[in-house]
Short mmCIF file of C-alpha atoms in Angstrom, two decimals:
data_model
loop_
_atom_site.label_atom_id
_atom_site.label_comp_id
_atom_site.label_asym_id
_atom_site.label_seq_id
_atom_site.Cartn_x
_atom_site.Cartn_y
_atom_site.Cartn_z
CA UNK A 35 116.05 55.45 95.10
CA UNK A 36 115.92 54.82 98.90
CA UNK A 37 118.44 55.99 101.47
CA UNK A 38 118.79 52.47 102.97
CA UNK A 39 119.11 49.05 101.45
CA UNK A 40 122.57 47.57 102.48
CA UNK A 41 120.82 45.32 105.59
CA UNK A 42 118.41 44.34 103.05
CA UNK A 43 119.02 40.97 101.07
CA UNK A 44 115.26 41.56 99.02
CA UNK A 45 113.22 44.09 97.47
CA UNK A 46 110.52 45.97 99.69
CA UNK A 47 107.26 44.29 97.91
CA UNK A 48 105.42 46.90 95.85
CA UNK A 49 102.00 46.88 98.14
CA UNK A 50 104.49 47.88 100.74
CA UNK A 51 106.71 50.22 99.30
CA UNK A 52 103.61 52.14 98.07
CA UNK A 53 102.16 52.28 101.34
CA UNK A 54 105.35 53.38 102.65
CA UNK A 55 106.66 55.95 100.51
CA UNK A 56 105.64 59.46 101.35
CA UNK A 57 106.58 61.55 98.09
CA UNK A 58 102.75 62.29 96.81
CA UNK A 59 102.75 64.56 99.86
CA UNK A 60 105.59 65.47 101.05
CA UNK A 61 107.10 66.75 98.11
CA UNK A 62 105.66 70.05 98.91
CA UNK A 63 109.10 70.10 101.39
CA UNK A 64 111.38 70.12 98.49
CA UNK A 65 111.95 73.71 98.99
CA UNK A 66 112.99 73.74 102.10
CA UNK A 67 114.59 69.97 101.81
CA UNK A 68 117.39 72.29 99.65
CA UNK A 69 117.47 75.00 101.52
CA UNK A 70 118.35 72.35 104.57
CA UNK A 71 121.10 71.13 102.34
CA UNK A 72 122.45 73.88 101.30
CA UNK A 73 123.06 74.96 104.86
CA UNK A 74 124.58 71.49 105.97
CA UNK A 75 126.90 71.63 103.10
CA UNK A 76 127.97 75.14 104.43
CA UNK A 77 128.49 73.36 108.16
CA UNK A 78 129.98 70.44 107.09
CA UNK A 79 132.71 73.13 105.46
CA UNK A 80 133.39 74.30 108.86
CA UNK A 81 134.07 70.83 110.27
CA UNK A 82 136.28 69.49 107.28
CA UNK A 83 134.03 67.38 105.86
CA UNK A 84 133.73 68.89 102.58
CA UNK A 85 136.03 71.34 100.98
CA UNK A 86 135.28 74.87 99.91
CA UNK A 87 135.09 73.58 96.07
CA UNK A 88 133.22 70.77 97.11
CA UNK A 89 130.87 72.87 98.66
CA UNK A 90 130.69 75.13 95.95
CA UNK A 91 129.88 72.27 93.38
CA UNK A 92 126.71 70.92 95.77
CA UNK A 93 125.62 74.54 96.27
CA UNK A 94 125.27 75.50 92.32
CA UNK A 95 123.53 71.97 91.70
CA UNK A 96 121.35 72.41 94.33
CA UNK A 97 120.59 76.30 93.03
CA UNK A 98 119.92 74.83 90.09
CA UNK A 99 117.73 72.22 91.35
CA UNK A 100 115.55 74.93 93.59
CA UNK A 101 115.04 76.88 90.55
CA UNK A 102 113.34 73.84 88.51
CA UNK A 103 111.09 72.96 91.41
CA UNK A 104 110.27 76.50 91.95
CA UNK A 105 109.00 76.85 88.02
CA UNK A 106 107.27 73.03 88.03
CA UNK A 107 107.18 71.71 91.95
CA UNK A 108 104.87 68.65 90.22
CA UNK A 109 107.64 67.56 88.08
CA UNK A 110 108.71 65.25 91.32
CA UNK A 111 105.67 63.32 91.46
CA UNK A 112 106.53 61.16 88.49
CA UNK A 113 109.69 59.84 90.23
CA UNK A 114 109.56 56.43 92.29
CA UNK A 115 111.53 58.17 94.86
CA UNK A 116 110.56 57.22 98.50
CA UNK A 117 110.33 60.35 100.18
CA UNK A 118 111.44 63.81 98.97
CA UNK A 119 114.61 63.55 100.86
CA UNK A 120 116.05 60.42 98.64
CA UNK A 121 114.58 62.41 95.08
CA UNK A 122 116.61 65.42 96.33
CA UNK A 123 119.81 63.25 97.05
CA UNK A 124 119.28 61.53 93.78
CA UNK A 125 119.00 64.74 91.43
CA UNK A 126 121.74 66.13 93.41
CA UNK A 127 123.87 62.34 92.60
CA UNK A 128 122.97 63.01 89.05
CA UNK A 129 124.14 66.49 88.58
CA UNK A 130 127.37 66.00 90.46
CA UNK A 131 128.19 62.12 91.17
CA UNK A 132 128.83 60.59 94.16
CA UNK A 133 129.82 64.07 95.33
CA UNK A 134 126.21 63.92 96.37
CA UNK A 135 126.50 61.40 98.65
CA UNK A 136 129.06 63.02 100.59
CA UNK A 137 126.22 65.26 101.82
CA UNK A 138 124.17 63.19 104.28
CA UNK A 139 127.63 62.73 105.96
CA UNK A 140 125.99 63.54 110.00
CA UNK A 141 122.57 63.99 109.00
CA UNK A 142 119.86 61.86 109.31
CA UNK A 143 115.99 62.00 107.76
CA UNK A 144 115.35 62.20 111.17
CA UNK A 145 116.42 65.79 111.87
CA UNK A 146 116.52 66.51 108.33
CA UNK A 147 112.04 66.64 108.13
CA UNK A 148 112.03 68.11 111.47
CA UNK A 149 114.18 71.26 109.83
CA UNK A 150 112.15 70.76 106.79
CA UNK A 151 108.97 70.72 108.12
CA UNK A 152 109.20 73.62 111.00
CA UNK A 153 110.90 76.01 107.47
CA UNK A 154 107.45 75.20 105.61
CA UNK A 155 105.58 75.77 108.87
CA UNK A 156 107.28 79.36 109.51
CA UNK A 157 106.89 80.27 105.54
CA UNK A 158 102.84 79.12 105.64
CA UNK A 159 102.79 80.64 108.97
CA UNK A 160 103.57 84.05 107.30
CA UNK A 161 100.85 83.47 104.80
CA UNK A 162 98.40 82.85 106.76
CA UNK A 163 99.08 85.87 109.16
CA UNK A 164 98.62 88.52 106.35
CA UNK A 165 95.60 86.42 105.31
CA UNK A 166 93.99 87.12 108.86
CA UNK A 167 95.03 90.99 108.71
CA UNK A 168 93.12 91.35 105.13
CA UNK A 169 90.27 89.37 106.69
CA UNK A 170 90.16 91.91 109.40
CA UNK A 171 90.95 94.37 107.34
CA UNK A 172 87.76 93.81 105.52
CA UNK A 173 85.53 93.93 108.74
CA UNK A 174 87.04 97.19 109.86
CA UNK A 175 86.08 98.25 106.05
CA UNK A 176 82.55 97.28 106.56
CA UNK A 177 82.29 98.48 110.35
CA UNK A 178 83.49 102.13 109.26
CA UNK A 179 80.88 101.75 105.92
CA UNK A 180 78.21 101.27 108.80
CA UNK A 181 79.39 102.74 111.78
CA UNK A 182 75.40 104.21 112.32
CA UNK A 183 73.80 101.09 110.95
CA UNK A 184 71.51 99.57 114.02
CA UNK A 185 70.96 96.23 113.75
CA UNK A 186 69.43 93.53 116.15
CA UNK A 187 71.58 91.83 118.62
CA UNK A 188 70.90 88.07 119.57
CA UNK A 189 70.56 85.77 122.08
CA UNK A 190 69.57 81.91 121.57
CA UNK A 191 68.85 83.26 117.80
CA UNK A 192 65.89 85.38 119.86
CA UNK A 193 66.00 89.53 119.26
CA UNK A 194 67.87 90.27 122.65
CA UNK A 195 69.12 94.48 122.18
CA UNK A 196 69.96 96.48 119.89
CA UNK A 197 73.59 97.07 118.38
CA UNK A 198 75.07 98.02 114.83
CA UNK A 199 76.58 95.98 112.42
CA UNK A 200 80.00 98.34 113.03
CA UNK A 201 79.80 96.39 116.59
CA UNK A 202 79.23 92.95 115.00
CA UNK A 203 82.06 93.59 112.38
CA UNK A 204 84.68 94.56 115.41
CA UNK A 205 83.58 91.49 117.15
CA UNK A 206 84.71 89.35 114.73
CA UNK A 207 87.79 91.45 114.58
CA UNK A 208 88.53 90.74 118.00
CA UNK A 209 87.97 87.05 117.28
CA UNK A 210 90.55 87.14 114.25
CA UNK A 211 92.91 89.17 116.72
CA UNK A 212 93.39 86.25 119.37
CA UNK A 213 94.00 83.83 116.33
CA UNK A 214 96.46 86.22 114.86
CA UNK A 215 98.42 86.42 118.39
CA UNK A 216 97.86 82.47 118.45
CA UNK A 217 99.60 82.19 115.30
CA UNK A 218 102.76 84.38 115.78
CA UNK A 219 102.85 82.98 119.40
CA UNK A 220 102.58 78.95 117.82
CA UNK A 221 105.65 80.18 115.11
CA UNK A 222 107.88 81.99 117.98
CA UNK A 223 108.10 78.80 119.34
CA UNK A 224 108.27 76.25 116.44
CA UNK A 225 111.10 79.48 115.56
CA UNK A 226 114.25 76.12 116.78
CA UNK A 227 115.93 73.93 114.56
CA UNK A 228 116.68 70.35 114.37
CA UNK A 229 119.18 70.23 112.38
CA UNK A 230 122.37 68.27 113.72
CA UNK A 231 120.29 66.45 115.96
CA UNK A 232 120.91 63.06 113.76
CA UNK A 233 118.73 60.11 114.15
CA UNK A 234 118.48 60.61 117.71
CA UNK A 235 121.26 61.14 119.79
CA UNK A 236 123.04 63.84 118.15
CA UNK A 237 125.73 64.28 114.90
CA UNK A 238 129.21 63.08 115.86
CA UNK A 239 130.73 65.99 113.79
CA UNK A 240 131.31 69.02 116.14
CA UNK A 241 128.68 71.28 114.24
CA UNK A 242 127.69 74.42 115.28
CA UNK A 243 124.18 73.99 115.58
CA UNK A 244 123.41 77.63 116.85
CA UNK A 245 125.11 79.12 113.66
CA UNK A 246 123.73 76.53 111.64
CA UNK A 247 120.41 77.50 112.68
CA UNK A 248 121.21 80.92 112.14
CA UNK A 249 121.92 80.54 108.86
CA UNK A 250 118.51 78.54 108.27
CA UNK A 251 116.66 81.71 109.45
CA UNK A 252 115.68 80.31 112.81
CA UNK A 253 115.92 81.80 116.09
CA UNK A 254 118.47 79.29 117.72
CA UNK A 255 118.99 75.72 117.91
CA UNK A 256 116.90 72.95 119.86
CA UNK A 257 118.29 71.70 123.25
CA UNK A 258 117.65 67.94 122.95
CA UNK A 259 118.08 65.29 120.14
CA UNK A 260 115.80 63.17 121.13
CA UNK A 261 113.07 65.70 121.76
CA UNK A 262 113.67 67.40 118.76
CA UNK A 263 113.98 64.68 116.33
CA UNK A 264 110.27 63.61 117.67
CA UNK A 265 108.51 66.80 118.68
CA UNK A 266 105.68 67.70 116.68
CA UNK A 267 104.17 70.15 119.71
CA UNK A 268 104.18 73.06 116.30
CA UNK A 269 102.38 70.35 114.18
CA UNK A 270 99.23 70.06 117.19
CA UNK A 271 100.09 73.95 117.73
CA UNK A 272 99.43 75.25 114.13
CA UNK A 273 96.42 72.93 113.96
CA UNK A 274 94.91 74.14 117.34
CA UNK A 275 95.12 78.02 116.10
CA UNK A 276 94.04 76.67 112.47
CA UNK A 277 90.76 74.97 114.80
CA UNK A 278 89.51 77.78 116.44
CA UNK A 279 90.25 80.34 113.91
CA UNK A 280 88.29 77.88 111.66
CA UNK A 281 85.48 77.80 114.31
CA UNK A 282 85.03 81.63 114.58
CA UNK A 283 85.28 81.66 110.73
CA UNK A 284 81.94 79.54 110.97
CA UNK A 285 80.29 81.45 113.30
CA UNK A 286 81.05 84.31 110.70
CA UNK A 287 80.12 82.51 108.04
CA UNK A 288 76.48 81.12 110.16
CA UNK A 289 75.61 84.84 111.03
CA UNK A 290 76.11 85.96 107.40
CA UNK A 291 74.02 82.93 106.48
CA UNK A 292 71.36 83.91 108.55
CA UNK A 293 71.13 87.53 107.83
CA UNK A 294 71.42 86.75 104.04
CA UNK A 295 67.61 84.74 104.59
CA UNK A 296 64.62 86.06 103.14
CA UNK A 297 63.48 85.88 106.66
CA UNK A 298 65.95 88.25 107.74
CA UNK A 299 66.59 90.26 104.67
CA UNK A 300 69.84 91.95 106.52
CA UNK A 301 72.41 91.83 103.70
CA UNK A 302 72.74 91.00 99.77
CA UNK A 303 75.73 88.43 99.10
CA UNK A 304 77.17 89.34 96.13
CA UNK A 305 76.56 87.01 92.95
CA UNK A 306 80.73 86.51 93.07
CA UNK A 307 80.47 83.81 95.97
CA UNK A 308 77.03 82.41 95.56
CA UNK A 309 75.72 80.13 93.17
CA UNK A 310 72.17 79.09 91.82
CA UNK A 311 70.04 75.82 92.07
CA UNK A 312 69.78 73.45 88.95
CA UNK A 313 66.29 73.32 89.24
CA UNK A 314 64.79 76.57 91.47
CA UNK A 315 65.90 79.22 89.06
CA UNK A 316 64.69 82.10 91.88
CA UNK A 317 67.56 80.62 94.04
CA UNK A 318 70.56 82.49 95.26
CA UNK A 319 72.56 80.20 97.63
CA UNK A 320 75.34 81.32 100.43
CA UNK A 321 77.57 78.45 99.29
CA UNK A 322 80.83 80.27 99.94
CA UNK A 323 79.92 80.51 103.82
CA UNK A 324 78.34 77.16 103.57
CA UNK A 325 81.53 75.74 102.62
CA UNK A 326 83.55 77.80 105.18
CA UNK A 327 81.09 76.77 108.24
CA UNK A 328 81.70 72.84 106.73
CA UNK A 329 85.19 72.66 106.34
CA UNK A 330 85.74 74.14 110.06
CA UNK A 331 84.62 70.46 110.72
CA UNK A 332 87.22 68.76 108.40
CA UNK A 333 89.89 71.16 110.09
CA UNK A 334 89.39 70.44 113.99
CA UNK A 335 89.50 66.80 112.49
CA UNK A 336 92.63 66.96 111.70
CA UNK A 337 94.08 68.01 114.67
CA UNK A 338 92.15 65.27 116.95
CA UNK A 339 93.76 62.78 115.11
CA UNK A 340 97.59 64.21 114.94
CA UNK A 341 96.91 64.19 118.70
CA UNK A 342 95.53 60.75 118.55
CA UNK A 343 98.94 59.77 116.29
CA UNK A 344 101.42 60.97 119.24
CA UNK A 345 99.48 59.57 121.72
CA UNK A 346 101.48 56.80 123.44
CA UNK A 347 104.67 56.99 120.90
CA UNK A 348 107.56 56.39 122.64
CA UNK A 349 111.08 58.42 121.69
CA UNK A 350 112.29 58.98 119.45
CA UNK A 351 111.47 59.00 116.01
CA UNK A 352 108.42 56.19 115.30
CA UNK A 353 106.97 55.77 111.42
CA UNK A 354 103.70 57.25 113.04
CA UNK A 355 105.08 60.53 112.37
CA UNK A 356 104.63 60.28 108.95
CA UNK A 357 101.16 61.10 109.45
CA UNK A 358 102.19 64.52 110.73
CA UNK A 359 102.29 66.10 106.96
CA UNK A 360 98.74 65.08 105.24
CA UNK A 361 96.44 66.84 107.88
CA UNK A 362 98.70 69.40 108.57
CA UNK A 363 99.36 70.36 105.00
CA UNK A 364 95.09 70.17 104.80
CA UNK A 365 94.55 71.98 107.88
CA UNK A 366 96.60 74.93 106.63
CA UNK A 367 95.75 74.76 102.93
CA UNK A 368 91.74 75.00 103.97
CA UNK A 369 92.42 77.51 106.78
CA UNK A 370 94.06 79.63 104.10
CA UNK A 371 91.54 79.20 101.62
CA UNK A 372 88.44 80.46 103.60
CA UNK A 373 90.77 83.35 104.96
CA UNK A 374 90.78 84.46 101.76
CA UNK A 375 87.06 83.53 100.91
CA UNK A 376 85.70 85.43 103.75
CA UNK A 377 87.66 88.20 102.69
CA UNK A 378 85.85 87.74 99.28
CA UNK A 379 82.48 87.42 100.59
CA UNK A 380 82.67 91.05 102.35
CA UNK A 381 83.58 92.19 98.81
CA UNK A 382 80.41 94.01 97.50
CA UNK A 383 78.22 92.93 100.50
CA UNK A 384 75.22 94.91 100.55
CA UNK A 385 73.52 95.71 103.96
CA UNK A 386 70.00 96.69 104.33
CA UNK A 387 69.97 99.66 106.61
CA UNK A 388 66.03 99.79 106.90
CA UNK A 389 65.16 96.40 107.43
CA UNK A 390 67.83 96.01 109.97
CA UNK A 391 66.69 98.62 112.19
CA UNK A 392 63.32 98.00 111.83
CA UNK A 393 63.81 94.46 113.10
CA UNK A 394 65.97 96.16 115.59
CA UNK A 395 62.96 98.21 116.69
CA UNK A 396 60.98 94.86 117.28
CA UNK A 397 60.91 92.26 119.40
CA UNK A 398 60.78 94.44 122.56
CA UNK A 399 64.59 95.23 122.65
CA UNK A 400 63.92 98.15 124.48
CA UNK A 401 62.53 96.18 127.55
CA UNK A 402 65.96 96.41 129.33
CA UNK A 403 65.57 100.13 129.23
CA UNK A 404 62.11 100.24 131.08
CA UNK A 405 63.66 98.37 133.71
CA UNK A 406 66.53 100.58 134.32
CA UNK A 407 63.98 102.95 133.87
CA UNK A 408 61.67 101.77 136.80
CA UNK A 409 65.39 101.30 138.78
CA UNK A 410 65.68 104.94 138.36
CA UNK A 411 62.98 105.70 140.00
CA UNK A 412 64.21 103.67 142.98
CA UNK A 413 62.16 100.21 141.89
CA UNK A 414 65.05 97.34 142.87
CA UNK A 415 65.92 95.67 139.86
CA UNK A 416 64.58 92.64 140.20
CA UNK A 417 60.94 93.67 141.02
CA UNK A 418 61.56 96.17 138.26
CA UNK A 419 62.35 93.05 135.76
CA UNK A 420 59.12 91.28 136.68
CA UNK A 421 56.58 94.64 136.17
CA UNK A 422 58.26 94.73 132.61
CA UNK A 423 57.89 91.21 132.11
CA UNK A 424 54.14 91.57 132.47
CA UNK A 425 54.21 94.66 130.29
CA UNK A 426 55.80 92.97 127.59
CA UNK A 427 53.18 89.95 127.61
CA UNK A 428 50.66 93.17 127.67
CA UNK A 429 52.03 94.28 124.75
CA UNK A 430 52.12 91.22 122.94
CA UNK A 431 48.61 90.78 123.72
CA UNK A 432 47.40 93.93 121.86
CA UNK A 433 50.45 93.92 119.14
CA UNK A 434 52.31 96.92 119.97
CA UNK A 435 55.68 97.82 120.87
CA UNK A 436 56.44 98.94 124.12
CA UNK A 437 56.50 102.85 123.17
CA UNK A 438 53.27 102.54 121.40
CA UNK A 439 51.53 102.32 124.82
CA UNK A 440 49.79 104.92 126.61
CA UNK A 441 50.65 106.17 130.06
CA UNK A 442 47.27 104.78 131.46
CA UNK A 443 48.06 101.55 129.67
CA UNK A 444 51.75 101.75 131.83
CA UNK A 445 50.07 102.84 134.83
CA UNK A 446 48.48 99.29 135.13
CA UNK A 447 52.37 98.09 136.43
CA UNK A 448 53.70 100.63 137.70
CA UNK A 449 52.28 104.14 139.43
CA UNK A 450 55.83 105.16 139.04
CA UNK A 451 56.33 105.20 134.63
CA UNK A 452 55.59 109.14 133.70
CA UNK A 453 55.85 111.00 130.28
CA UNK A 454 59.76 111.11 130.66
CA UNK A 455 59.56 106.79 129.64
CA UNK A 456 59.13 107.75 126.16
CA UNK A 457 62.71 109.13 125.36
CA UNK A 458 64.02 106.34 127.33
CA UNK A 459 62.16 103.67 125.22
CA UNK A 460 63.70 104.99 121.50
CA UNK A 461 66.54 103.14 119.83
CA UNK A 462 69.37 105.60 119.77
CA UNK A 463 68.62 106.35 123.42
CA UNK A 464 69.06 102.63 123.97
CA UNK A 465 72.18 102.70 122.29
CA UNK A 466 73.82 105.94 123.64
CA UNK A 467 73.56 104.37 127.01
CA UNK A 468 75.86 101.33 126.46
CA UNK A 469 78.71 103.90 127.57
CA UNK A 470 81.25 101.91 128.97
CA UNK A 471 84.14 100.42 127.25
CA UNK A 472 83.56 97.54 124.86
CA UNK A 473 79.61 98.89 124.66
CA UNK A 474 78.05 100.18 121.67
CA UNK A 475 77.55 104.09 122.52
CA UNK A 476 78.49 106.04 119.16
CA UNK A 477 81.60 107.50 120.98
CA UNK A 478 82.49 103.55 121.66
CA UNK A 479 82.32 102.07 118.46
CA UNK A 480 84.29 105.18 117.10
CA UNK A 481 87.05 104.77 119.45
CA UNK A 482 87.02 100.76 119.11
CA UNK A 483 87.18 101.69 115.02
CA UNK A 484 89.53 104.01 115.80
CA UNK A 485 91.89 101.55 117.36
CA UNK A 486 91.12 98.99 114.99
CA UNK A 487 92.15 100.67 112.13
CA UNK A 488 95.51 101.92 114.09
CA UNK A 489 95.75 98.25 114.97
CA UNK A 490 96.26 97.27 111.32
CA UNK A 491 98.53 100.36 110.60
CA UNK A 492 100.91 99.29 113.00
CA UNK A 493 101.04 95.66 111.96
CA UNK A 494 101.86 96.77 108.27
CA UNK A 495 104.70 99.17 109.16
#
């Protein structure tokens, strides 16, 4: 059934009407579709439209209808319905006659999937923002488990200093953070409905669009018909937040791969999210992460070309916007799913405690410390960088670690480098010296855990 059809003196050729009609996706609005209706039945009550019995009539069919798509949501798909707007009209025709077609009285699909989609957005919204507090959740788990565990910092993928995997947990805490505040900031604003707006210049019924949108569960009404009949700014929003969160899942998921290497030997993946090789039967692959790292790809893709869709549309509403739902509905759905993955994949994650500190130990991390060192003894900084520079390639010459040299061996650089290097030169002394906030002293990654984990507390009272 379509909505339209009395301009029309022929049929919509199939090609066309298959290429037109959105109901394969957008069906996943039917929820909200009837929740829509149910509150325009209630407003056009108020403005003598329909009468209380009439009202009463729409809202039990339309109860009825939300519990059958609640129980089998696919059941829709086998209609030839345009869009889910004209399948809900036309159940709601067949349960209570042309009764249902007093209901689109004022109301346009315009406004109606700009109510419908902002509901779904604030009800996946809410999904997705407990998915990112169980994500971090899981880090803070893992940062507490190894709060002492030293492990090698990086830069350019070269040993830089030491730190401990508490450190790199709360990191990507942090990250997580900034997307959750993203998110929450992205649905405060989407938090207006459309409803009433029409097709573009407003319902000539004297609704009252604030208590309408009240009763919808939003935060107020929108200010403009034409903007809000063709604003999808919370479309490009939710996709931006979905983009980045998706990118600092795949730097997770590309540190985990690399620490889970033979090479590295950091961490054991559990055998829950990793999977074997048909014909190397010694192999144990990271295909969970690999997957998360890929689809950050397929996610930022999205986004570029909802941007790309709105680019040059002129108001108001344009077909164009149909493409709004598809990568939106896939940006979310694979943002939510490697939420929850990464969640899964610090499930029974082993860590390595030896091997990470030994590689800790090597690769000269401890130069920075001789230079501060040779600063302490009044050396300026920058001539104190060079002498260690030259001590490292020393080192590296006869394979040892910077503390493995002897005084005289120092001597050769510096007059200045006594007994009192030694101490200086050990890993937890390079690590209790990282003092100020944000560092990686033991008394700073207990306060940042503390506050983390006080952090999550709050958010789930």
């Amino acid at each position: 059934m379509a909505l339209w059809g009395g301009r029309f003196s022929q049929g919509a050729d199939a090609r066309f009407k298959q290429f037109n009609d959105s109901l394969r996706f957008d069906y996943r609005l039917a929820e909200q579709d009837i929740q829509g209706s149910m509150a325009w039945a209630r407003a056009l009550v108020k403005v003598g439209v329909l009468t209380a019995a009439e009202q009463g009539k729409l809202q039990q069919a339309l109860d009825a209808l939300l519990v059958s798509v609640r129980l089998d949501p696919e059941q829709i798909l086998v209609s030839d319905a345009e869009d889910i707007h004209s399948w809900v009209e036309g159940k709601l025709i067949d349960a209570v006659g042309d009764l249902g077609k007093k209901l689109h009285t004022g109301r346009s699909r315009n406004d109606q999937v700009a109510t419908d989609l902002k509901l779904w957005c604030k009800a996946q919204g809410e999904l997705l923002a407990a998915s990112i507090t169980a994500l971090q959740t899981g880090l803070v788990g893992c940062a507490r488990a190894h709060q002492h565990t030293v492990l090698p910092g990086y830069t350019h993928l070269q040993r830089a200093q030491p730190v401990t995997f508490s450190h790199w947990a709360l990191a990507y805490v942090e990250m997580l953070e900034r997307d959750h505040s993203r998110l929450r900031d992205a649905l405060k604003r989407l938090d207006t409905s459309p409803l009433g707006c029409g097709a573009l210049a407003g319902t000539a019924y004297a609704i009252d669009r604030e208590a309408l949108a009240l009763d919808l569960g939003f935060a107020g009404a929108t200010r403009n018909s034409l903007d809000s009949v063709s604003d999808r700014d919370h479309v490009v929003e939710l996709m931006h937040v979905a983009s980045l969160s998706m990118t600092h899942l795949s730097r997770l998921a590309e540190d985990l791969i690399f620490y889970n290497t033979g090479e590295a030997g950091f961490l054991e993946l559990s055998d829950a999210v990793t999977s074997g090789s048909s014909l190397m039967p010694q192999k144990k692959n990271p295909d969970a992460l690999e997957l998360i790292r890929g689809k950050a790809g397929r996610v930022v893709g999205a986004q570029v070309a909802m941007l790309m869709t709105l680019k040059a549309l002129p108001l108001a509403y344009n077909k164009d916007m149909q493409e709004d739902k598809e990568g939106l509905f896939d940006a979310l759905d694979t943002w939510l799913d490697c939420l929850d993955m990464a969640s899964l994949v610090l499930v029974d994650l082993k860590v390595n405690a030896e091997r990470t500190k030994a590689a800790a130990q090597g690769g000269y991390a401890n130069a920075t410390e001789l230079a501060d060192y040779l600063v302490a003894k009044g050396i300026p900084f920058r001539e104190a960088h060079h002498i260690v520079g030259e001590v490292v390639v020393y080192a590296i010459g006869v394979k040892r670690p910077l503390e493995g040299l002897s005084l005289d061996e120092f001597a050769r650089f510096s007059p200045l480098i006594g007994e009192d290097v030694y101490p200086n030169l050990e890993l937890e002394a390079t690590l209790a010296k990282r003092v100020a906030k944000g560092g990686v002293a033991p008394q700073q990654i207990a306060a940042a855990l503390d506050a983390a984990e006080a952090m999550l507390v709050k958010r789930a009272c």
